[in-house]
Amino acid sequence: MMRIAIAGCGQLARMLAVAGWEMGHQFAFIADRGESTDCVAGLGDVVQRDEHMSGTTLFEALGQPNVVTVEKEHVQVSMLEALAEYCRVAPGPEAIRTCQHRGREKALLRSLDIATAPFELVEDAAELTAAVNTLGFPAYVKSCEQGYDGQNQWRLHDTESLDRLAAEMHALPPLVVEGAVDFDRELSLIAVRSVSGDVATYPLSENRHREGILLTSEVPAPNVKAHTLKQAEHIAHTLLSHWSYVGVLSIELFDENGALRVNELAPRVHNSGHWSQDSGVTSQFSNHLRAITDVLPGATQPARHSGMINLLGTEPPADLLQTRDTNLHWYNKSVRNRRKVGHINVQADDRARLKQRLTEIEAVLYPSDEAL
Ligand SMILES: Nc1ncnc2c1ncn2[C@@H]1O[C@H](COP(=O)(O)OP(=O)(O)O)[C@@H](O)[C@H]1O
Ligand SMILES: [Mg+2]
């Protein structure tokens, strides 16, 4: 049994700790200034970090953890490096440094020969305009840092929207400009590698978004060709061994007629892996903790079809949950417009039934949505 410190206090930290409590681990959480800690209330000690805290002070305040891990990529890397003087930090600071910056991430993928959207890094208005002219409309412009759930992102359709953004460039941080990928669907792969180098992957998940935020996942993704699965596994193994990665690594993918491009990486558990909590396998949360505490990954291949639908700014009506095939996960957050406040996992014996149930639940949760 170990003491595990998690940088971040959101729902992913909550679900990691809930899974870890079952294994007898104890937790401490690192909160940034102003960060809400509602999600982890009652699950361990919360340490408010100030930027000038030394590594040793933070390590002591966390109760001398055996391992430090993260629930998000936007973590100060120098803090992780300082903690690494005292205990294991997994995943390692270098993987987190790369994944917290879209430019560094894309450059690494390119250097490892892993396909991405065509992209250019830009720092001023002239570079932005030149990049969009090369890559064409529509162009996806994303801030290199601090982007998630569609934030700090612009989709440019025409010269007018380009000129508007270019006029603001002096106030903007470095950006990545991507050409549009004409994908058939979005997939993700959750992979895990333990301290001893044992690797496991979950089946590919097919993911749908609503207003730039994940709405549903379905596992296993339907109609995955053998070469597509092989490519996904190859991408995962390449990245895991590049970093000698420890923990869960999440890979968001675009599927174009069976050929994959990496959209983005997350050095942590991922929303599209939440289905694993109720599908009779070792969940992504348990497997992350096993990996960082040097335990072989547990089973990742579910016998049934599994799905997940996010609760975005909405509480489910009670009768929606009076069914045998659903499990509610609630994050202890206050409900605000579009905010991820929980999710519902669904199990089914076949793919058609899973799809039907997700559609039914979606219609109840988001009655005003047009067909997405
Ligand atoms: N180059 C692209 N071509 C087509 N669609 C894209 C592209 N980049 C992003 N998208 C769409 O926008 C969504 C959010 O982009 P992503 O880079 O994953 O940002 P976030 O960090 O907000 O998840 C993607 O899941 C995809 O639907
Ligand atoms: Mg994404």
CSV table of C-alpha atoms and ligand atoms in Angstrom, one decimal:
chain,number,residue,atom,x,y,z
A,1,MET,CA,0.0,0.0,0.0
A,2,MET,CA,1.4,3.3,-1.0
A,3,ARG,CA,0.9,7.0,-0.5
A,4,ILE,CA,0.1,8.6,-3.8
A,5,ALA,CA,0.1,12.3,-4.5
A,6,ILE,CA,-2.0,13.6,-7.5
A,7,ALA,CA,-1.4,17.0,-9.1
A,8,GLY,CA,-4.9,18.4,-9.7
A,9,CYS,CA,-8.2,18.1,-7.9
A,10,GLY,CA,-10.7,17.5,-10.6
A,11,GLN,CA,-12.9,14.6,-11.4
A,12,LEU,CA,-10.1,12.5,-12.8
A,13,ALA,CA,-8.2,12.9,-9.5
A,14,ARG,CA,-11.5,11.9,-7.7
A,15,MET,CA,-11.9,8.7,-9.8
A,16,LEU,CA,-8.2,7.8,-9.4
A,17,ALA,CA,-8.5,8.1,-5.7
A,18,VAL,CA,-11.8,6.2,-5.4
A,19,ALA,CA,-10.2,3.3,-7.4
A,20,GLY,CA,-7.0,3.6,-5.3
A,21,TRP,CA,-8.8,3.5,-1.9
A,22,GLU,CA,-10.1,0.0,-2.9
A,23,MET,CA,-6.5,-1.1,-3.2
A,24,GLY,CA,-5.5,0.4,0.2
A,25,HIS,CA,-3.6,3.4,-1.1
A,26,GLN,CA,-3.7,6.7,0.5
A,27,PHE,CA,-3.9,10.0,-1.3
A,28,ALA,CA,-2.9,13.6,-1.2
A,29,PHE,CA,-3.8,16.2,-3.8
A,30,ILE,CA,-1.9,19.3,-5.0
A,31,ALA,CA,-4.2,22.2,-5.6
A,32,ASP,CA,-3.2,25.3,-7.6
A,33,ARG,CA,-4.2,28.7,-6.4
A,34,GLY,CA,-8.0,29.1,-6.9
A,35,GLU,CA,-8.5,25.5,-8.0
A,36,SER,CA,-11.8,24.0,-6.8
A,37,THR,CA,-11.3,20.9,-4.6
A,38,ASP,CA,-15.0,19.8,-4.4
A,39,CYS,CA,-14.3,16.7,-6.5
A,40,VAL,CA,-11.7,15.3,-4.0
A,41,ALA,CA,-13.4,16.3,-0.8
A,42,GLY,CA,-13.0,13.5,1.8
A,43,LEU,CA,-10.6,11.5,-0.3
A,44,GLY,CA,-7.3,12.7,1.1
A,45,ASP,CA,-5.2,15.7,2.2
A,46,VAL,CA,-5.3,18.7,0.0
A,47,VAL,CA,-2.1,20.8,-0.2
A,48,GLN,CA,-2.4,24.3,-1.5
A,49,ARG,CA,0.8,24.9,-3.5
A,50,ASP,CA,2.4,28.3,-3.8
A,51,GLU,CA,4.8,28.7,-6.7
A,52,HIS,CA,7.8,29.4,-4.5
A,53,MET,CA,7.5,26.2,-2.4
A,54,SER,CA,10.7,24.1,-2.5
A,55,GLY,CA,10.6,20.5,-3.5
A,56,THR,CA,11.3,19.3,0.0
A,57,THR,CA,8.6,21.5,1.6
A,58,LEU,CA,6.0,20.2,-0.9
A,59,PHE,CA,7.2,16.6,-0.5
A,60,GLU,CA,6.8,16.9,3.3
A,61,ALA,CA,3.4,18.7,3.0
A,62,LEU,CA,2.2,15.8,0.8
A,63,GLY,CA,3.1,13.4,3.6
A,64,GLN,CA,6.2,11.9,1.9
A,65,PRO,CA,4.4,10.2,-1.0
A,66,ASN,CA,5.9,7.1,-2.6
A,67,VAL,CA,4.7,8.2,-6.0
A,68,VAL,CA,3.5,11.5,-7.6
A,69,THR,CA,1.2,11.5,-10.6
A,70,VAL,CA,-1.0,13.9,-12.5
A,71,GLU,CA,-4.7,14.2,-13.5
A,72,LYS,CA,-4.0,16.9,-16.0
A,73,GLU,CA,-1.2,18.0,-18.3
A,74,HIS,CA,-1.2,21.7,-17.3
A,75,VAL,CA,1.1,21.2,-14.4
A,76,GLN,CA,4.3,23.1,-13.6
A,77,VAL,CA,7.0,20.8,-14.8
A,78,SER,CA,9.7,22.3,-12.5
A,79,MET,CA,7.5,21.3,-9.6
A,80,LEU,CA,7.4,17.7,-10.9
A,81,GLU,CA,11.2,17.8,-11.4
A,82,ALA,CA,11.7,19.0,-7.9
A,83,LEU,CA,9.5,16.2,-6.5
A,84,ALA,CA,11.4,13.7,-8.6
A,85,GLU,CA,14.4,14.3,-6.3
A,86,TYR,CA,12.4,12.6,-3.5
A,87,CYS,CA,10.1,10.0,-5.1
A,88,ARG,CA,8.9,8.4,-8.3
A,89,VAL,CA,7.0,10.8,-10.6
A,90,ALA,CA,4.9,8.9,-13.2
A,91,PRO,CA,4.4,9.7,-16.0
A,92,GLY,CA,7.8,11.4,-16.1
A,93,PRO,CA,8.1,15.2,-16.4
A,94,GLU,CA,9.4,15.0,-19.9
A,95,ALA,CA,6.3,13.3,-21.3
A,96,ILE,CA,4.1,15.9,-19.5
A,97,ARG,CA,6.3,18.8,-20.7
A,98,THR,CA,5.7,17.6,-24.3
A,99,CYS,CA,2.0,16.9,-24.0
A,100,GLN,CA,1.2,20.2,-22.4
A,101,HIS,CA,2.3,22.1,-25.4
A,102,ARG,CA,0.7,21.3,-28.8
A,103,GLY,CA,3.7,22.5,-30.7
A,104,ARG,CA,6.2,20.3,-28.9
A,105,GLU,CA,3.7,17.4,-29.1
A,106,LYS,CA,3.3,17.8,-32.9
A,107,ALA,CA,7.0,18.1,-33.4
A,108,LEU,CA,7.6,14.9,-31.4
A,109,LEU,CA,5.0,13.0,-33.4
A,110,ARG,CA,6.5,14.2,-36.6
A,111,SER,CA,10.0,13.1,-35.5
A,112,LEU,CA,8.6,9.6,-34.6
A,113,ASP,CA,7.0,9.4,-38.1
A,114,ILE,CA,3.5,9.3,-36.6
A,115,ALA,CA,0.9,10.9,-38.9
A,116,THR,CA,-1.0,14.1,-37.7
A,117,ALA,CA,-3.0,16.8,-39.4
A,118,PRO,CA,-0.8,18.9,-41.6
A,119,PHE,CA,0.3,21.7,-39.3
A,120,GLU,CA,2.5,24.8,-38.8
A,121,LEU,CA,3.6,26.7,-35.7
A,122,VAL,CA,3.0,30.4,-35.8
A,123,GLU,CA,3.8,33.4,-33.6
A,124,ASP,CA,2.7,36.5,-35.4
A,125,ALA,CA,0.0,37.7,-37.8
A,126,ALA,CA,2.2,37.3,-40.9
A,127,GLU,CA,3.0,33.7,-40.0
A,128,LEU,CA,-0.6,32.9,-39.3
A,129,THR,CA,-1.8,34.3,-42.6
A,130,ALA,CA,0.9,32.4,-44.5
A,131,ALA,CA,0.1,29.2,-42.7
A,132,VAL,CA,-3.6,29.4,-43.4
A,133,ASN,CA,-2.9,30.2,-47.0
A,134,THR,CA,-0.8,27.1,-47.3
A,135,LEU,CA,-3.1,24.8,-45.3
A,136,GLY,CA,-6.4,26.1,-46.7
A,137,PHE,CA,-9.9,26.7,-45.2
A,138,PRO,CA,-11.3,25.5,-43.0
A,139,ALA,CA,-8.2,25.8,-40.7
A,140,TYR,CA,-8.1,24.8,-37.0
A,141,VAL,CA,-6.1,27.3,-35.0
A,142,LYS,CA,-5.2,26.1,-31.5
A,143,SER,CA,-3.3,27.8,-28.7
A,144,CYS,CA,-0.1,25.7,-27.9
A,145,GLU,CA,-0.9,25.8,-24.2
A,146,GLN,CA,-3.9,25.7,-21.9
A,147,GLY,CA,-6.4,24.4,-24.5
A,148,TYR,CA,-9.0,21.7,-23.7
A,149,ASP,CA,-12.6,20.9,-24.4
A,150,GLY,CA,-12.5,23.2,-27.5
A,151,GLN,CA,-11.2,26.2,-25.5
A,152,ASN,CA,-8.5,28.5,-27.0
A,153,GLN,CA,-9.4,27.2,-30.4
A,154,TRP,CA,-10.6,28.9,-33.6
A,155,ARG,CA,-12.1,27.3,-36.7
A,156,LEU,CA,-11.4,29.7,-39.6
A,157,HIS,CA,-13.7,29.4,-42.6
A,158,ASP,CA,-12.8,32.4,-44.7
A,159,THR,CA,-10.5,35.3,-45.1
A,160,GLU,CA,-12.7,37.5,-42.9
A,161,SER,CA,-12.3,35.2,-39.9
A,162,LEU,CA,-8.6,34.9,-40.6
A,163,ASP,CA,-8.2,38.7,-40.7
A,164,ARG,CA,-10.1,39.1,-37.5
A,165,LEU,CA,-7.8,36.6,-35.7
A,166,ALA,CA,-4.7,38.0,-37.3
A,167,ALA,CA,-5.6,41.4,-35.9
A,168,GLU,CA,-5.6,40.0,-32.4
A,169,MET,CA,-2.3,38.0,-32.9
A,170,HIS,CA,-0.2,40.5,-30.9
A,171,ALA,CA,-2.1,39.5,-27.8
A,172,LEU,CA,-2.1,35.8,-28.4
A,173,PRO,CA,0.4,33.1,-27.4
A,174,PRO,CA,2.1,30.8,-29.9
A,175,LEU,CA,-0.4,28.9,-32.0
A,176,VAL,CA,-0.6,25.7,-34.0
A,177,VAL,CA,-2.4,26.0,-37.3
A,178,GLU,CA,-3.9,22.7,-38.6
A,179,GLY,CA,-5.4,21.9,-41.9
A,180,ALA,CA,-8.8,20.2,-41.6
A,181,VAL,CA,-8.8,16.4,-41.6
A,182,ASP,CA,-11.8,15.0,-43.4
A,183,PHE,CA,-12.2,12.1,-41.0
A,184,ASP,CA,-14.9,9.5,-41.0
A,185,ARG,CA,-14.9,9.4,-37.2
A,186,GLU,CA,-12.9,10.0,-34.1
A,187,LEU,CA,-11.3,7.2,-32.1
A,188,SER,CA,-9.2,7.0,-29.0
A,189,LEU,CA,-6.8,4.5,-27.6
A,190,ILE,CA,-6.1,4.2,-23.9
A,191,ALA,CA,-2.7,2.5,-23.3
A,192,VAL,CA,-0.9,1.7,-20.1
A,193,ARG,CA,2.7,0.8,-19.3
A,194,SER,CA,3.9,-0.2,-15.9
A,195,VAL,CA,7.2,0.6,-14.1
A,196,SER,CA,8.5,-2.8,-15.3
A,197,GLY,CA,7.6,-2.0,-18.9
A,198,ASP,CA,4.5,-4.3,-19.3
A,199,VAL,CA,2.0,-2.7,-21.8
A,200,ALA,CA,-1.7,-3.2,-22.2
A,201,THR,CA,-4.2,-1.4,-24.4
A,202,TYR,CA,-8.0,-1.1,-24.2
A,203,PRO,CA,-10.1,-1.6,-27.3
A,204,LEU,CA,-10.4,1.4,-29.5
A,205,SER,CA,-13.3,3.7,-28.5
A,206,GLU,CA,-15.4,5.6,-31.0
A,207,ASN,CA,-16.1,9.1,-29.7
A,208,ARG,CA,-18.7,11.8,-30.6
A,209,HIS,CA,-18.5,15.4,-29.5
A,210,ARG,CA,-21.0,18.1,-28.7
A,211,GLU,CA,-19.9,21.7,-29.0
A,212,GLY,CA,-16.3,20.6,-28.9
A,213,ILE,CA,-16.7,18.5,-25.8
A,214,LEU,CA,-16.8,14.7,-25.6
A,215,LEU,CA,-20.4,13.4,-25.5
A,216,THR,CA,-20.4,9.7,-26.0
A,217,SER,CA,-17.9,6.8,-26.2
A,218,GLU,CA,-18.7,3.3,-27.6
A,219,VAL,CA,-16.4,0.3,-27.1
A,220,PRO,CA,-15.3,-1.6,-29.0
A,221,ALA,CA,-15.5,0.8,-31.8
A,222,PRO,CA,-17.4,-0.8,-34.7
A,223,ASN,CA,-15.8,-1.9,-38.0
A,224,VAL,CA,-12.2,-1.5,-37.0
A,225,LYS,CA,-10.0,-3.0,-39.7
A,226,ALA,CA,-7.1,-5.2,-38.7
A,227,HIS,CA,-4.6,-2.8,-40.2
A,228,THR,CA,-6.2,0.1,-38.3
A,229,LEU,CA,-5.9,-1.6,-35.0
A,230,LYS,CA,-2.3,-2.5,-35.8
A,231,GLN,CA,-1.5,1.1,-36.6
A,232,ALA,CA,-3.1,2.2,-33.3
A,233,GLU,CA,-1.1,-0.3,-31.4
A,234,HIS,CA,2.1,0.7,-33.2
A,235,ILE,CA,1.5,4.4,-32.3
A,236,ALA,CA,1.0,3.5,-28.7
A,237,HIS,CA,4.0,1.3,-28.4
A,238,THR,CA,6.2,3.9,-30.2
A,239,LEU,CA,5.2,6.6,-27.8
A,240,LEU,CA,5.4,4.5,-24.6
A,241,SER,CA,8.8,3.2,-25.4
A,242,HIS,CA,10.1,6.7,-26.5
A,243,TRP,CA,9.4,8.0,-23.1
A,244,SER,CA,9.8,4.8,-21.1
A,245,TYR,CA,6.4,6.0,-20.1
A,246,VAL,CA,4.8,4.9,-16.8
A,247,GLY,CA,1.0,5.1,-16.3
A,248,VAL,CA,-2.0,5.6,-18.7
A,249,LEU,CA,-1.4,7.4,-22.0
A,250,SER,CA,-4.4,8.5,-24.0
A,251,ILE,CA,-4.3,9.0,-27.7
A,252,GLU,CA,-7.0,10.8,-29.7
A,253,LEU,CA,-7.2,9.7,-33.3
A,254,PHE,CA,-8.8,10.7,-36.5
A,255,ASP,CA,-9.9,7.7,-38.7
A,256,GLU,CA,-9.9,8.4,-42.4
A,257,ASN,CA,-11.1,5.3,-44.2
A,258,GLY,CA,-9.0,3.1,-41.8
A,259,ALA,CA,-5.9,5.2,-41.8
A,260,LEU,CA,-5.1,7.0,-38.5
A,261,ARG,CA,-3.7,10.4,-37.6
A,262,VAL,CA,-3.0,11.4,-34.1
A,263,ASN,CA,-5.1,14.5,-33.0
A,264,GLU,CA,-3.7,14.9,-29.6
A,265,LEU,CA,-2.2,13.1,-26.7
A,266,ALA,CA,-3.1,13.2,-23.0
A,267,PRO,CA,-0.5,11.9,-20.4
A,268,ARG,CA,-3.2,10.7,-18.1
A,269,VAL,CA,-6.5,8.9,-17.8
A,270,HIS,CA,-9.1,10.2,-20.3
A,271,ASN,CA,-12.8,10.8,-20.5
A,272,SER,CA,-13.1,8.3,-23.4
A,273,GLY,CA,-11.9,5.6,-21.0
A,274,HIS,CA,-14.5,6.0,-18.3
A,275,TRP,CA,-16.6,3.1,-19.7
A,276,SER,CA,-13.9,0.8,-18.3
A,277,GLN,CA,-15.3,1.5,-14.7
A,278,ASP,CA,-18.3,-0.8,-15.2
A,279,SER,CA,-17.4,-3.3,-17.9
A,280,GLY,CA,-15.9,-6.1,-16.0
A,281,VAL,CA,-12.3,-5.2,-16.7
A,282,THR,CA,-9.6,-3.4,-14.7
A,283,SER,CA,-10.6,0.2,-15.1
A,284,GLN,CA,-8.3,2.8,-16.6
A,285,PHE,CA,-8.0,4.3,-13.1
A,286,SER,CA,-7.0,1.1,-11.4
A,287,ASN,CA,-4.6,0.3,-14.2
A,288,HIS,CA,-3.0,3.7,-14.0
A,289,LEU,CA,-2.4,3.1,-10.3
A,290,ARG,CA,-1.2,-0.4,-10.9
A,291,ALA,CA,1.2,0.9,-13.5
A,292,ILE,CA,2.7,3.6,-11.3
A,293,THR,CA,3.0,1.2,-8.3
A,294,ASP,CA,4.8,-1.4,-10.3
A,295,VAL,CA,1.9,-3.9,-10.7
A,296,LEU,CA,1.2,-5.7,-14.0
A,297,PRO,CA,-1.7,-4.1,-15.9
A,298,GLY,CA,-5.0,-6.0,-15.4
A,299,ALA,CA,-7.5,-7.1,-18.0
A,300,THR,CA,-8.5,-4.5,-20.6
A,301,GLN,CA,-10.8,-6.5,-23.0
A,302,PRO,CA,-14.5,-6.3,-22.0
A,303,ALA,CA,-16.8,-9.2,-22.8
A,304,ARG,CA,-19.8,-7.0,-23.5
A,305,HIS,CA,-20.3,-3.7,-25.3
A,306,SER,CA,-19.7,-0.6,-23.2
A,307,GLY,CA,-20.6,3.0,-23.6
A,308,MET,CA,-20.4,6.3,-21.8
A,309,ILE,CA,-22.4,9.5,-22.1
A,310,ASN,CA,-21.3,12.7,-20.4
A,311,LEU,CA,-23.5,14.8,-18.2
A,312,LEU,CA,-22.7,18.3,-19.6
A,313,GLY,CA,-24.2,21.0,-17.4
A,314,THR,CA,-27.2,18.7,-16.5
A,315,GLU,CA,-28.3,16.5,-13.7
A,316,PRO,CA,-30.0,13.2,-14.9
A,317,PRO,CA,-33.7,12.8,-14.0
A,318,ALA,CA,-34.0,10.0,-11.4
A,319,ASP,CA,-36.1,7.7,-13.5
A,320,LEU,CA,-33.4,7.7,-16.2
A,321,LEU,CA,-31.2,5.7,-13.8
A,322,GLN,CA,-33.9,3.2,-12.8
A,323,THR,CA,-32.5,0.7,-15.3
A,324,ARG,CA,-30.2,-2.3,-14.9
A,325,ASP,CA,-27.8,-1.4,-17.7
A,326,THR,CA,-26.7,2.1,-16.4
A,327,ASN,CA,-24.3,3.3,-13.7
A,328,LEU,CA,-24.1,6.9,-12.6
A,329,HIS,CA,-20.8,8.6,-11.8
A,330,TRP,CA,-21.2,12.0,-10.2
A,331,TYR,CA,-18.3,14.3,-9.5
A,332,ASN,CA,-19.6,16.4,-6.6
A,333,LYS,CA,-19.4,19.6,-8.7
A,334,SER,CA,-22.0,22.4,-8.9
A,335,VAL,CA,-24.0,22.3,-12.2
A,336,ARG,CA,-23.1,25.0,-14.7
A,337,ASN,CA,-23.7,25.4,-18.4
A,338,ARG,CA,-21.7,22.8,-20.4
A,339,ARG,CA,-19.6,21.8,-17.4
A,340,LYS,CA,-18.7,18.1,-17.1
A,341,VAL,CA,-20.5,17.2,-13.9
A,342,GLY,CA,-20.7,13.4,-14.2
A,343,HIS,CA,-21.2,10.6,-16.7
A,344,ILE,CA,-23.4,7.5,-17.2
A,345,ASN,CA,-21.9,4.2,-18.2
A,346,VAL,CA,-24.0,1.8,-20.2
A,347,GLN,CA,-23.6,-2.0,-20.9
A,348,ALA,CA,-25.2,-4.0,-23.6
A,349,ASP,CA,-25.0,-7.5,-25.1
A,350,ASP,CA,-24.7,-6.2,-28.6
A,351,ARG,CA,-23.7,-3.1,-30.5
A,352,ALA,CA,-27.1,-2.2,-31.8
A,353,ARG,CA,-28.6,-2.3,-28.3
A,354,LEU,CA,-25.8,-0.1,-26.9
A,355,LYS,CA,-26.3,2.4,-29.7
A,356,GLN,CA,-30.1,2.4,-29.0
A,357,ARG,CA,-29.6,3.0,-25.3
A,358,LEU,CA,-27.1,5.8,-25.8
A,359,THR,CA,-29.5,7.5,-28.2
A,360,GLU,CA,-32.4,7.1,-25.8
A,361,ILE,CA,-30.4,8.6,-22.9
A,362,GLU,CA,-29.1,11.4,-25.0
A,363,ALA,CA,-32.6,12.3,-26.1
A,364,VAL,CA,-33.6,12.6,-22.4
A,365,LEU,CA,-30.5,14.6,-21.3
A,366,TYR,CA,-30.4,16.9,-24.3
A,367,PRO,CA,-33.9,17.2,-25.6
A,368,SER,CA,-33.3,20.5,-27.4
A,369,ASP,CA,-30.3,19.2,-29.5
A,370,GLU,CA,-30.8,18.7,-33.2
A,371,ALA,CA,-29.3,15.4,-34.6
A,372,LEU,CA,-25.6,15.8,-34.0
B,1,LIG,N1,-7.3,19.4,-37.8
B,1,LIG,C1,-8.6,19.1,-37.5
B,1,LIG,N2,-9.4,18.7,-38.5
B,1,LIG,C2,-10.7,18.4,-38.3
B,1,LIG,N3,-11.3,18.4,-37.0
B,1,LIG,C3,-10.5,18.8,-36.0
B,1,LIG,C4,-9.1,19.2,-36.2
B,1,LIG,N4,-8.6,19.5,-35.0
B,1,LIG,C5,-9.6,19.4,-34.1
B,1,LIG,N5,-10.8,19.0,-34.7
B,1,LIG,C6,-12.1,18.8,-34.0
B,1,LIG,O1,-12.1,19.6,-32.8
B,1,LIG,C7,-12.1,18.7,-31.6
B,1,LIG,C8,-11.3,19.3,-30.5
B,1,LIG,O2,-10.0,19.5,-30.9
B,1,LIG,P1,-8.8,19.0,-29.9
B,1,LIG,O3,-7.5,19.3,-30.6
B,1,LIG,O4,-9.0,17.6,-29.6
B,1,LIG,O5,-8.9,19.9,-28.7
B,1,LIG,P2,-9.4,19.7,-27.2
B,1,LIG,O6,-8.1,19.8,-26.4
B,1,LIG,O7,-10.3,20.8,-26.9
B,1,LIG,O8,-10.0,18.3,-27.1
B,1,LIG,C9,-11.6,17.4,-32.1
B,1,LIG,O9,-12.0,16.3,-31.3
B,1,LIG,C10,-12.2,17.4,-33.6
B,1,LIG,O10,-13.6,17.0,-33.5
B,2,MG,MG,-9.3,16.6,-27.8
